Coordinates of C-alpha atoms and ligand atoms in Angstrom, one line a residue:
X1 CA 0.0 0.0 0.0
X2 CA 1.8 3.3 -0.8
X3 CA 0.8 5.6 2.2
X4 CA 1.8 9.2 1.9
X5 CA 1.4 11.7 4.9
X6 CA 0.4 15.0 3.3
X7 CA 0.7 17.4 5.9
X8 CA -0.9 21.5 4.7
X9 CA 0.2 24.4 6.7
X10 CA -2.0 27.8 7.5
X11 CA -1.9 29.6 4.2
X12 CA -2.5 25.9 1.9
X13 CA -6.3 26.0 4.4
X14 CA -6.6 29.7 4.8
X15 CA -10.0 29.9 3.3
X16 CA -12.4 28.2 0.7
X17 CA -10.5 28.8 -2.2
X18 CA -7.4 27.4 -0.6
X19 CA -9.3 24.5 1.0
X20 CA -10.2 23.6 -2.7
X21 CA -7.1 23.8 -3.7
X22 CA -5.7 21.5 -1.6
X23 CA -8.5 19.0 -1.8
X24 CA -7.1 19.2 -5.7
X25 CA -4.3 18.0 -4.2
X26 CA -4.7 15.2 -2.0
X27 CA -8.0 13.6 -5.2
X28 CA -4.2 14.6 -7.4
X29 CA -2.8 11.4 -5.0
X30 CA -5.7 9.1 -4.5
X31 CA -5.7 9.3 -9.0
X32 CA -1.9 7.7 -8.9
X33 CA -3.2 5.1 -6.5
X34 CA -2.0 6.7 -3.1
X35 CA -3.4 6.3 0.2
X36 CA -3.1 9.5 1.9
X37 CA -3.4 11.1 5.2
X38 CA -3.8 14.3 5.0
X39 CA -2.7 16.4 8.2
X40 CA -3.7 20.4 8.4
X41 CA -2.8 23.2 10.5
X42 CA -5.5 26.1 11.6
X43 CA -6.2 28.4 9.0
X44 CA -3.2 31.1 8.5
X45 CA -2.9 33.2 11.6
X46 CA -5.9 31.5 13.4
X47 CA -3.5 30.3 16.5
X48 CA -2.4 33.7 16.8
X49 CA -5.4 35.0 17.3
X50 CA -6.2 32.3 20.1
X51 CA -3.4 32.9 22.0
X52 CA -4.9 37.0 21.9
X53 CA -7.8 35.9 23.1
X54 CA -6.4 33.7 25.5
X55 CA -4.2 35.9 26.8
X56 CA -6.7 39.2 26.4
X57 CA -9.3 36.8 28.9
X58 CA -6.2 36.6 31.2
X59 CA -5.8 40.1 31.6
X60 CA -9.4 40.2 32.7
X61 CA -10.5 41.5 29.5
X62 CA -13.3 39.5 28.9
X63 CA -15.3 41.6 26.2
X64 CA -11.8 41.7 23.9
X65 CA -11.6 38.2 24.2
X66 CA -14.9 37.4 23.2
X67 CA -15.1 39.5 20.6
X68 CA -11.7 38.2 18.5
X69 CA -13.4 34.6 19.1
X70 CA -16.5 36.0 17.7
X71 CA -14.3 37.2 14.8
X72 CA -13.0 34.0 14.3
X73 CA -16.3 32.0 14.6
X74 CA -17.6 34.0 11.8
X75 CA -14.6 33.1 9.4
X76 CA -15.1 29.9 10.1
X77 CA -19.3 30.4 9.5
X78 CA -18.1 31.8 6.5
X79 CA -15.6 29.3 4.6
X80 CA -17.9 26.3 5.7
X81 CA -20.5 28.3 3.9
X82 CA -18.6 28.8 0.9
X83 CA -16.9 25.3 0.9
X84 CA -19.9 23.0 1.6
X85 CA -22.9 23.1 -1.0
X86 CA -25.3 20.3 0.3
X87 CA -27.6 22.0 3.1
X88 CA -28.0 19.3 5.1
X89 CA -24.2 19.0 5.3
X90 CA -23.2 22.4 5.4
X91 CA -26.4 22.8 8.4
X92 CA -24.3 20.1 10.7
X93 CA -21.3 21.7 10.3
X94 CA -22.9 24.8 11.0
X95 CA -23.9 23.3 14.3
X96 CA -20.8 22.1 15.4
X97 CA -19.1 25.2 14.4
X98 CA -21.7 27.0 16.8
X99 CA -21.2 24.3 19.6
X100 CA -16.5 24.3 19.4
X101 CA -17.2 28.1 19.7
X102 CA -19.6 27.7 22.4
X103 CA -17.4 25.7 24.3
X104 CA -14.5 28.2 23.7
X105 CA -16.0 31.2 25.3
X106 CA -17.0 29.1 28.3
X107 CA -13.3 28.4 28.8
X108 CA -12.6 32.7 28.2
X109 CA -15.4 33.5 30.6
X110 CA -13.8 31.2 33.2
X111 CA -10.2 32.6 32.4
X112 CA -11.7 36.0 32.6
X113 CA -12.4 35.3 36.2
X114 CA -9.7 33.5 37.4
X115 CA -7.4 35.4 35.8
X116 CA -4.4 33.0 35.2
X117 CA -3.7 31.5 32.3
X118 CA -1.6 28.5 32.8
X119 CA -0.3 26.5 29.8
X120 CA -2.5 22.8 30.3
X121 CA -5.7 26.0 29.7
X122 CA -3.5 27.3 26.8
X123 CA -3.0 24.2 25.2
X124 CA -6.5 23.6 25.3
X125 CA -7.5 26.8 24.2
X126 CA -5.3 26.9 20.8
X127 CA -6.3 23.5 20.0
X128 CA -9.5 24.7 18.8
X129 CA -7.5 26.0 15.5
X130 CA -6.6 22.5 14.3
X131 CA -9.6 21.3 15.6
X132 CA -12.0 23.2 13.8
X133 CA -10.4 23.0 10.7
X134 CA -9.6 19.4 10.5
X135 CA -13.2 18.4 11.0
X136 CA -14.1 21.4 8.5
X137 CA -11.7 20.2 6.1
X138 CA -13.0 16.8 6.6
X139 CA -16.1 17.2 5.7
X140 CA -15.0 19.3 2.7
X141 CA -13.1 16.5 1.2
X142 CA -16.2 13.9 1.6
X143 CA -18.8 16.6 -0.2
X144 CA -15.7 16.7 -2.8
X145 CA -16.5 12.7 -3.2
X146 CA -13.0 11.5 -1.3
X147 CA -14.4 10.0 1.5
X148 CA -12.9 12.1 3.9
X149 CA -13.2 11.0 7.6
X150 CA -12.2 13.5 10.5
X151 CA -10.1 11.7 12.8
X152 CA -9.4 14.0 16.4
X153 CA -5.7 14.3 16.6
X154 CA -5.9 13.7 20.3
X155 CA -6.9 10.4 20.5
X156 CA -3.7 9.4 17.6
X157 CA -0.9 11.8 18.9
X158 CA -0.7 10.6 22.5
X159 CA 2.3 12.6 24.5
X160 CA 3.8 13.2 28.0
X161 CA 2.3 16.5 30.1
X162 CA 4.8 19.0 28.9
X163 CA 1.9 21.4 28.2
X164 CA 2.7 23.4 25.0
X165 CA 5.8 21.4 24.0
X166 CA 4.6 17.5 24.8
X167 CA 7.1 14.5 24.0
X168 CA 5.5 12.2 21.6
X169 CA 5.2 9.0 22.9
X170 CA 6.1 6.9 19.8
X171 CA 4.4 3.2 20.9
X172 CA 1.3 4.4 21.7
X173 CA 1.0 6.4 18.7
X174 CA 1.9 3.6 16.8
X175 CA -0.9 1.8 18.2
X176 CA -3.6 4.6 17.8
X177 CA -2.9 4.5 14.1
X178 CA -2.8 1.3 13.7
X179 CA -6.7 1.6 16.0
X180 CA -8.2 5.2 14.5
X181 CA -6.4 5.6 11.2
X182 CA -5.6 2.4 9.6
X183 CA -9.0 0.8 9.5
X184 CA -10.1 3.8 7.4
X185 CA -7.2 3.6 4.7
X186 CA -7.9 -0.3 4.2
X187 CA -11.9 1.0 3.8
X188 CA -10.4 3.3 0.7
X189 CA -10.9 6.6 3.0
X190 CA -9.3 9.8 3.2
X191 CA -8.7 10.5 7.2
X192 CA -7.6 14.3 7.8
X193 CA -6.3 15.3 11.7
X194 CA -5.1 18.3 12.7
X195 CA -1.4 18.9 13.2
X196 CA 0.2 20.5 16.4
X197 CA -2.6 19.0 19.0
X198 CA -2.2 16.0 21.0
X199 CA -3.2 14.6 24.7
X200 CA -1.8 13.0 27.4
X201 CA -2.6 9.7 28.3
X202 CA -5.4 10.9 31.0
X203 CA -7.0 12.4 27.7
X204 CA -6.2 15.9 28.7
X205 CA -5.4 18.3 25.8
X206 CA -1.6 19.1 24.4
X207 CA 0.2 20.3 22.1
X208 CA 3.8 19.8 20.5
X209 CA 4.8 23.5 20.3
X210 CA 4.1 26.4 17.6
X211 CA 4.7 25.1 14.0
X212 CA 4.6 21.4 15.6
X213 CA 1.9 20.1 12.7
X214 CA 4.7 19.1 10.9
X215 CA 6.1 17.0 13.4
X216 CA 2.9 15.4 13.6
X217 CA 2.7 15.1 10.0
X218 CA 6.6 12.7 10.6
X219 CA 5.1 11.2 13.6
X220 CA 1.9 10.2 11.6
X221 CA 4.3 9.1 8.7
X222 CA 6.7 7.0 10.6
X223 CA 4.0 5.0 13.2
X224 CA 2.0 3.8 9.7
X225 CA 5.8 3.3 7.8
X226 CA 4.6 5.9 5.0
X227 CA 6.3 5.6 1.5
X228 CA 6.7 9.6 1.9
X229 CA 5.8 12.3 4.3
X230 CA 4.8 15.4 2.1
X231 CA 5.3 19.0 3.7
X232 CA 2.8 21.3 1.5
X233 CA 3.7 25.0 2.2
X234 CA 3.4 28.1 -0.3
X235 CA 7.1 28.3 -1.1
X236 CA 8.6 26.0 -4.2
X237 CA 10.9 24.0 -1.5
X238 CA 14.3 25.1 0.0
X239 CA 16.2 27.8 -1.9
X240 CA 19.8 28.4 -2.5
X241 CA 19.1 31.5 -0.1
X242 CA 15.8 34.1 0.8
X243 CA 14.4 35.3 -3.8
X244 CA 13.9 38.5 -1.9
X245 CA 17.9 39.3 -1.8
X246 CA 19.1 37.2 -4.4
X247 CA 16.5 37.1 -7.4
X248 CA 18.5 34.3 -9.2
X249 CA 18.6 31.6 -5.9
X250 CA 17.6 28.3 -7.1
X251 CA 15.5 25.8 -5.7
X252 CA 17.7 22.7 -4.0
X253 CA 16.6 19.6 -5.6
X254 CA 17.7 17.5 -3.0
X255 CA 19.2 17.5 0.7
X256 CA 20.2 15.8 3.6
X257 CA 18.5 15.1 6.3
X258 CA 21.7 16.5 8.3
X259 CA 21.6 19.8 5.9
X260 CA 17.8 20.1 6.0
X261 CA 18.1 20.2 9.9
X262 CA 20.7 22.7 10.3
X263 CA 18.8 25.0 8.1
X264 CA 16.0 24.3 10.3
X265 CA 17.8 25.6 13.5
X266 CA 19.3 28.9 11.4
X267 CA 15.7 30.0 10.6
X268 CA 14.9 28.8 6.8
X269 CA 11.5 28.6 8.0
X270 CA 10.3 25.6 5.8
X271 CA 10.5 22.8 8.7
X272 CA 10.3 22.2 12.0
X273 CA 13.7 20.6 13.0
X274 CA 12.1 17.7 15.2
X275 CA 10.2 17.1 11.7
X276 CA 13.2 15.3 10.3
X277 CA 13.5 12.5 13.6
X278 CA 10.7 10.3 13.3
X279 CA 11.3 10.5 9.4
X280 CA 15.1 10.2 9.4
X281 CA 15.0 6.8 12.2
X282 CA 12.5 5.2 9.6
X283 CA 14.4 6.8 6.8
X284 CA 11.3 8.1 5.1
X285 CA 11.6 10.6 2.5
X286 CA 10.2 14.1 3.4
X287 CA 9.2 16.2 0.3
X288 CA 8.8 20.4 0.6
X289 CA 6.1 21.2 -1.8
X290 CA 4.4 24.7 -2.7
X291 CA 0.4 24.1 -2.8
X292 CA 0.0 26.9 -5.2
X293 CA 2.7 25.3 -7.3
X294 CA 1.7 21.8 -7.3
X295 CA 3.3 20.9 -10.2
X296 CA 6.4 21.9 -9.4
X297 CA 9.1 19.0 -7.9
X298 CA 9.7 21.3 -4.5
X299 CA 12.7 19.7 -2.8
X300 CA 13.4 16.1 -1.5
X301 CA 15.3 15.3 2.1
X302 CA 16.8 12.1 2.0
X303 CA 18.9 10.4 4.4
X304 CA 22.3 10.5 2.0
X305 CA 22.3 13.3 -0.9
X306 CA 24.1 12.7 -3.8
X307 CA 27.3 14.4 -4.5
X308 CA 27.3 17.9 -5.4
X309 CA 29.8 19.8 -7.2
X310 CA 29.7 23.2 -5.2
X311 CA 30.6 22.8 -1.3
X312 CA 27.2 24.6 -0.5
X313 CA 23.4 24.4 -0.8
X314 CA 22.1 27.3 0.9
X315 CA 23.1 30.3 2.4
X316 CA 20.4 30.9 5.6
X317 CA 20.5 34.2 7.7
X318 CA 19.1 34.6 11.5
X319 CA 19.0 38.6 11.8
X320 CA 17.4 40.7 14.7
X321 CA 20.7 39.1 17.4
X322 CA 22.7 40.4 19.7
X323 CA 26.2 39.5 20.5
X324 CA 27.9 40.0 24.1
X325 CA 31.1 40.0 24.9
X326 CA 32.7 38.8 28.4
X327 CA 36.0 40.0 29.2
X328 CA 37.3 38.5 32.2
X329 CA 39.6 40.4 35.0
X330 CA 39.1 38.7 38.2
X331 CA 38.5 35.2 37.0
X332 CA 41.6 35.0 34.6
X333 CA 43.0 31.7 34.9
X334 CA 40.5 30.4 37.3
X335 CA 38.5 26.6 36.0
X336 CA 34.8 27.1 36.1
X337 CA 34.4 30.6 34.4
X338 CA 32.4 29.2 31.2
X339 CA 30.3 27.5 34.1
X340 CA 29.2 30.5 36.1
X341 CA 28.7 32.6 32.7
X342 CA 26.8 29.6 31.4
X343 CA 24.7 29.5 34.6
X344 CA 23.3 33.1 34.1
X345 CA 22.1 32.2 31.2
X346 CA 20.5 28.9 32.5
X347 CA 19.0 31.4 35.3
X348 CA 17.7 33.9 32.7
X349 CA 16.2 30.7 30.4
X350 CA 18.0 32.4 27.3
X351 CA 19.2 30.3 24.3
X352 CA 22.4 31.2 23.2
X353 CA 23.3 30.7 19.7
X354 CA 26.9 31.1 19.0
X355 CA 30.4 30.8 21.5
X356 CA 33.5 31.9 20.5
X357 CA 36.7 32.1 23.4
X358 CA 40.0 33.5 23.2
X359 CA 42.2 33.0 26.6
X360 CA 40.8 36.2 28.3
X361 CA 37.1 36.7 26.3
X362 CA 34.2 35.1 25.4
X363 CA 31.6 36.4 23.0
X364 CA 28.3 34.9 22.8
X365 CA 25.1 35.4 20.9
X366 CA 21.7 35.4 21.4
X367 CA 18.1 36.3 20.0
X368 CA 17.7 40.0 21.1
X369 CA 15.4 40.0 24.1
X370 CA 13.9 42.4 26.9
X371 CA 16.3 39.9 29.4
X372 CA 19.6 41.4 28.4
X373 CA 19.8 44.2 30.3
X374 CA 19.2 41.6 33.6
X375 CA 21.6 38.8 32.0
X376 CA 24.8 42.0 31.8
X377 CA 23.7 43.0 35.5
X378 CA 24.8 39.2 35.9
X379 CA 27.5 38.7 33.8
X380 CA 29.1 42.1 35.0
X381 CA 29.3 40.7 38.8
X382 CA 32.1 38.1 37.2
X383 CA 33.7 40.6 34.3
X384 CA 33.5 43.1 31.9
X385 CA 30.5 43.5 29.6
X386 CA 29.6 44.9 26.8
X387 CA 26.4 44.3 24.3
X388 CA 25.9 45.2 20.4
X389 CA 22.4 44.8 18.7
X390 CA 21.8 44.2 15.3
X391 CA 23.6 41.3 14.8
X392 CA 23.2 38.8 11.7
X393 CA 24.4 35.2 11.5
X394 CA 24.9 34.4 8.4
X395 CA 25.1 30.6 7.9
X396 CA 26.5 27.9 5.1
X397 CA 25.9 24.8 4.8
X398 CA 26.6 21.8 2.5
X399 CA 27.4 18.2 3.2
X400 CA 30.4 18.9 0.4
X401 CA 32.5 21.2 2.6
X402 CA 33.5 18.4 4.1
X403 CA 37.2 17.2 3.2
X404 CA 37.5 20.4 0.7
X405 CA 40.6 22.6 1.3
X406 CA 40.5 26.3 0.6
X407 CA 36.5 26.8 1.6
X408 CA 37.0 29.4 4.6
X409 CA 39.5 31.1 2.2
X410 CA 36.8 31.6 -0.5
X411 CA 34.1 32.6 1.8
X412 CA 36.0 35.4 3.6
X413 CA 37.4 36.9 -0.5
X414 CA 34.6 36.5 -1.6
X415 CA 33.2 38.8 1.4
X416 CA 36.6 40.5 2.3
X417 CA 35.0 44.0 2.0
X418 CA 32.6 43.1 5.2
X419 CA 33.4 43.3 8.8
X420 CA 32.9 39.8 9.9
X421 CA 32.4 39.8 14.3
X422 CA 32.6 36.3 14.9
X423 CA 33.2 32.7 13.0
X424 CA 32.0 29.2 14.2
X425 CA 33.4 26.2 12.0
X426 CA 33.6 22.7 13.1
X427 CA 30.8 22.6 15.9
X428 CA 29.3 21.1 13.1
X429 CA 30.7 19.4 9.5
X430 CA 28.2 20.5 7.1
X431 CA 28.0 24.2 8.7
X432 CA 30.0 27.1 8.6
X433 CA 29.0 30.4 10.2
X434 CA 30.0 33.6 10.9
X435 CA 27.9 37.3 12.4
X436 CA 28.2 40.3 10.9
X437 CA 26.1 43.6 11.3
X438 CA 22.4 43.5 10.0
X439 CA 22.8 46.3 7.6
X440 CA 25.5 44.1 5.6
X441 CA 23.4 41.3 5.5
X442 CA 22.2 42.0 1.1
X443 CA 25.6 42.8 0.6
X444 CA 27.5 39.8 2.1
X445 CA 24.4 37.4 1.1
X446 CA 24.5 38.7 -2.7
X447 CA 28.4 38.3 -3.1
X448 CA 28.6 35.0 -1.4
X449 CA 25.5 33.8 -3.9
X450 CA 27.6 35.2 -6.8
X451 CA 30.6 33.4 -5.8
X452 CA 29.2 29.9 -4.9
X453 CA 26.4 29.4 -7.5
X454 CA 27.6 30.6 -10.5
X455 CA 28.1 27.6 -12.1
X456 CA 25.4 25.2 -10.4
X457 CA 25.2 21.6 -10.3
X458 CA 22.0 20.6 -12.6
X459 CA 21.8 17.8 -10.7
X460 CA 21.2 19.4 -7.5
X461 CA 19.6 22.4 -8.2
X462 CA 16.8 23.4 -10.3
X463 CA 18.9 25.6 -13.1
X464 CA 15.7 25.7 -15.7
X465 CA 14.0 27.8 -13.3
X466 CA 16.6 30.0 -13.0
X467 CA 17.2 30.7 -16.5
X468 CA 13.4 31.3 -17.1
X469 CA 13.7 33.9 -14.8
X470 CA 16.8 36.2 -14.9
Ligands
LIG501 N1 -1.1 26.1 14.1 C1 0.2 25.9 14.8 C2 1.0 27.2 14.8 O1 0.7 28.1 14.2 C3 0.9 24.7 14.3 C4 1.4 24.8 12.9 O2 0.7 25.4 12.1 O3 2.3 24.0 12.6 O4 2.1 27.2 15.5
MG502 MG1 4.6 25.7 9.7

């Protein structure tokens, strides 16, 4: 049985049209024989909005909350009404639209009183999204003559009590597919479930973090051994680097698993990095596809890319950090100093990206935050301090760097008129990164592009596209 996972994000379900478009889609599979199951996120900018009016109810501010969630009710009131066409389907619909809202505002009206929101009533109150339009979707996909069957994500993605990042718990999801969705492929349906939502094992309401439906969509794709987990998004796939600075970047035919998740962490913002576990353990295929481009090949993630002729595949750039540098005085010399600055970080609960040490300074990076100033008040108590804003990281990465001599040399000519702040190579094989100052980022992206993919490798990029365009 060839099984694909087809999971569609916000903007491939934003409204009727879109919701046709995909259901294009997925009848596009079933034709060629596919079984799919077809995971969807809320509608574009729908979880969002619950989180205003979750945290709007929290704030005592009942009426605001109510009245985004009456917004939202009637968008969804009016895509069922523009999707469905039989009355008697589109009346039930109707109903249940009426009674997940009902049920919403009963949780805001509570909130409203008690006046703290904690993240088990968070979770529960953003599940609605994917709820809503999974069912919606559902029922769109039957009228459409696919058999659609809504299946509730939370009795399939089962997790720990982590409220809004849950662990998966692999077995039993492996069992609740084989229980809720399986039985439905083998009767030739179409089950749809909504990403992102799960529930613990008492049956209480979770979810895997924000942008987690594609992690169910390879969690979905490796409990029922799919052929292929399909990410449908409204971009053609990964790119060389962001069209908007470089016109002429080409789409990557093909990638590593290893290269598609360290483009993950440096903000290309196609996948969710836990997306590629459950796919690369069963080594499953995942495929980034562009729903308003559905003809077009989008890109392929494969445990072991072919060879490729230029040491990179995409440049990826994280702006809007902040570096800070340490420079010690009193602690010169003294074993535990990377502990104790580490621990103020661990104190503040900041990420750091980026460490770089000399014998008497460490620099480090981080997203900018409101918890700097505190974090310096910290750091100054064991040295010197000093923080910069508008930082880029600008980062490289290719599976093909690896073993080649001469790489660093051709990155820093080709960008030898830019003030580069800090490097990081070797933390990891396939990366090599460096900060400069956000207002160089065009610059330095555009000359690097020039340099690397002038001459592109047909096999692995998409070169016909290119040359229809420039
Ligand atoms: N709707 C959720 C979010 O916006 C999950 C997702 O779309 O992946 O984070
Ligand atoms: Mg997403």
């Amino acid at each position: 049985m060839s099984l694909v996972v087809m999971k569609f994000g916000g903007t491939s379900v934003e409204d009727a049209t879109a919701i046709a478009r995909t259901a294009g889609i997925v009848a596009g599979r079933v034709a060629q024989g596919k079984k799919p199951v077809v995971v969807v996120s809320a509608m574009s900018k729908v979880t969002d909005q619950l989180l205003a009016c979750a945290a709007a109810a929290s704030r005592g501010d009942r009426t605001g909350a109510l009245a985004i969630s009456q917004r939202l009710r009637c968008r969804y009131r009016d895509t069922a009404a523009a999707l469905l066409k039989d009355h008697k389907r589109l009346a039930a619909l109707q109903t249940s639209i009426e009674h997940e809202f009902d049920a919403l505002d009963e949780v805001l009206r509570g909130l409203a009183v008690i006046l703290e929101l904690t993240p088990r009533i968070s979770d529960l109150i953003v599940s609605y999204g994917e709820r809503l339009s999974s069912y919606m979707i559902a029922q769109a996909f039957d009228e459409m003559g696919m058999h659609g069957v809504h299946v509730d994500a939370r009795e399939v993605i089962i997790t720990d009590s982590q409220y809004q990042k849950a662990i998966p718990l692999d077995d039993l999801i492996e069992e609740r597919c084989a229980l809720h969705i399986k039985p439905h492929l083998d009767a030739g349906s179409v089950p749809v479930m909504g990403g992102f939502i799960g529930s613990n094992e008492a049956g209480i309401t979770t979810t895997l973090g924000r942008g987690g439906s594609d992690f169910t969509g390879a969690l979905i794709g490796g409990a029922l051994h799919a052929e292929a987990i399909e990410i449908w998004t409204d971009v053609n796939g990964i790119m060389t680097t962001d069209p908007r600075i470089c016109p002429d970047a080409l789409r990557v035919r093909v990638v590593s698993f290893e290269e598609a998740a360290e483009l993950a962490y440096f903000g290309a913002k196609v996948l969710h990095p836990a997306t590629i576990l459950p796919a690369v353990r069963r080594n499953i295929p995942v495929l980034v596809l562009n729903s308003r481009n559905p003809t077009n090949e989008g890109t392929r993630i494969i445990s072991l890319a072919p060879h490729c002729k230029s040491p990179f595949k995409c440049i990826a750039v994280k702006k809007k950090l902040t570096i800070i540098d340490v420079v010690a005085s009193r602690m010169l010399m003294t074993h535990g100093y990377l502990k104790a600055i580490f621990d103020i970080f661990d104190k503040h609960q900041c990420p750091v990206d980026m460490v770089s040490t000399s014998e008497v300074s460490v620099s480090l990076t981080v997203d900018s935050n409101d918890k700097l100033p505190a974090i310096a008040a910290d750091l100054g108590k064991l040295a010197d301090v000093k923080y910069e804003g508008q930082k880029a990281l600008v980062c490289m990465v290719g599976e093909d760097i690896r073993g080649q001599m001469g790489i660093s040399a051709q990155v820093f000519t080709a960008i030898k008129h830019i003030n580069v702040r800090m490097i990081s190579q070797g933390a990891s094989e396939i990366n090599m990164s460096f900060m400069i100052e956000e207002s160089d980022v065009e610059e330095a992206v555009k000359s690097l592009h020039a340099h690397f993919f002038r001459d592109p490798d047909p096999e692995i990029f998409d070169v016909e596209a290119r040359a229809a365009t420039v």
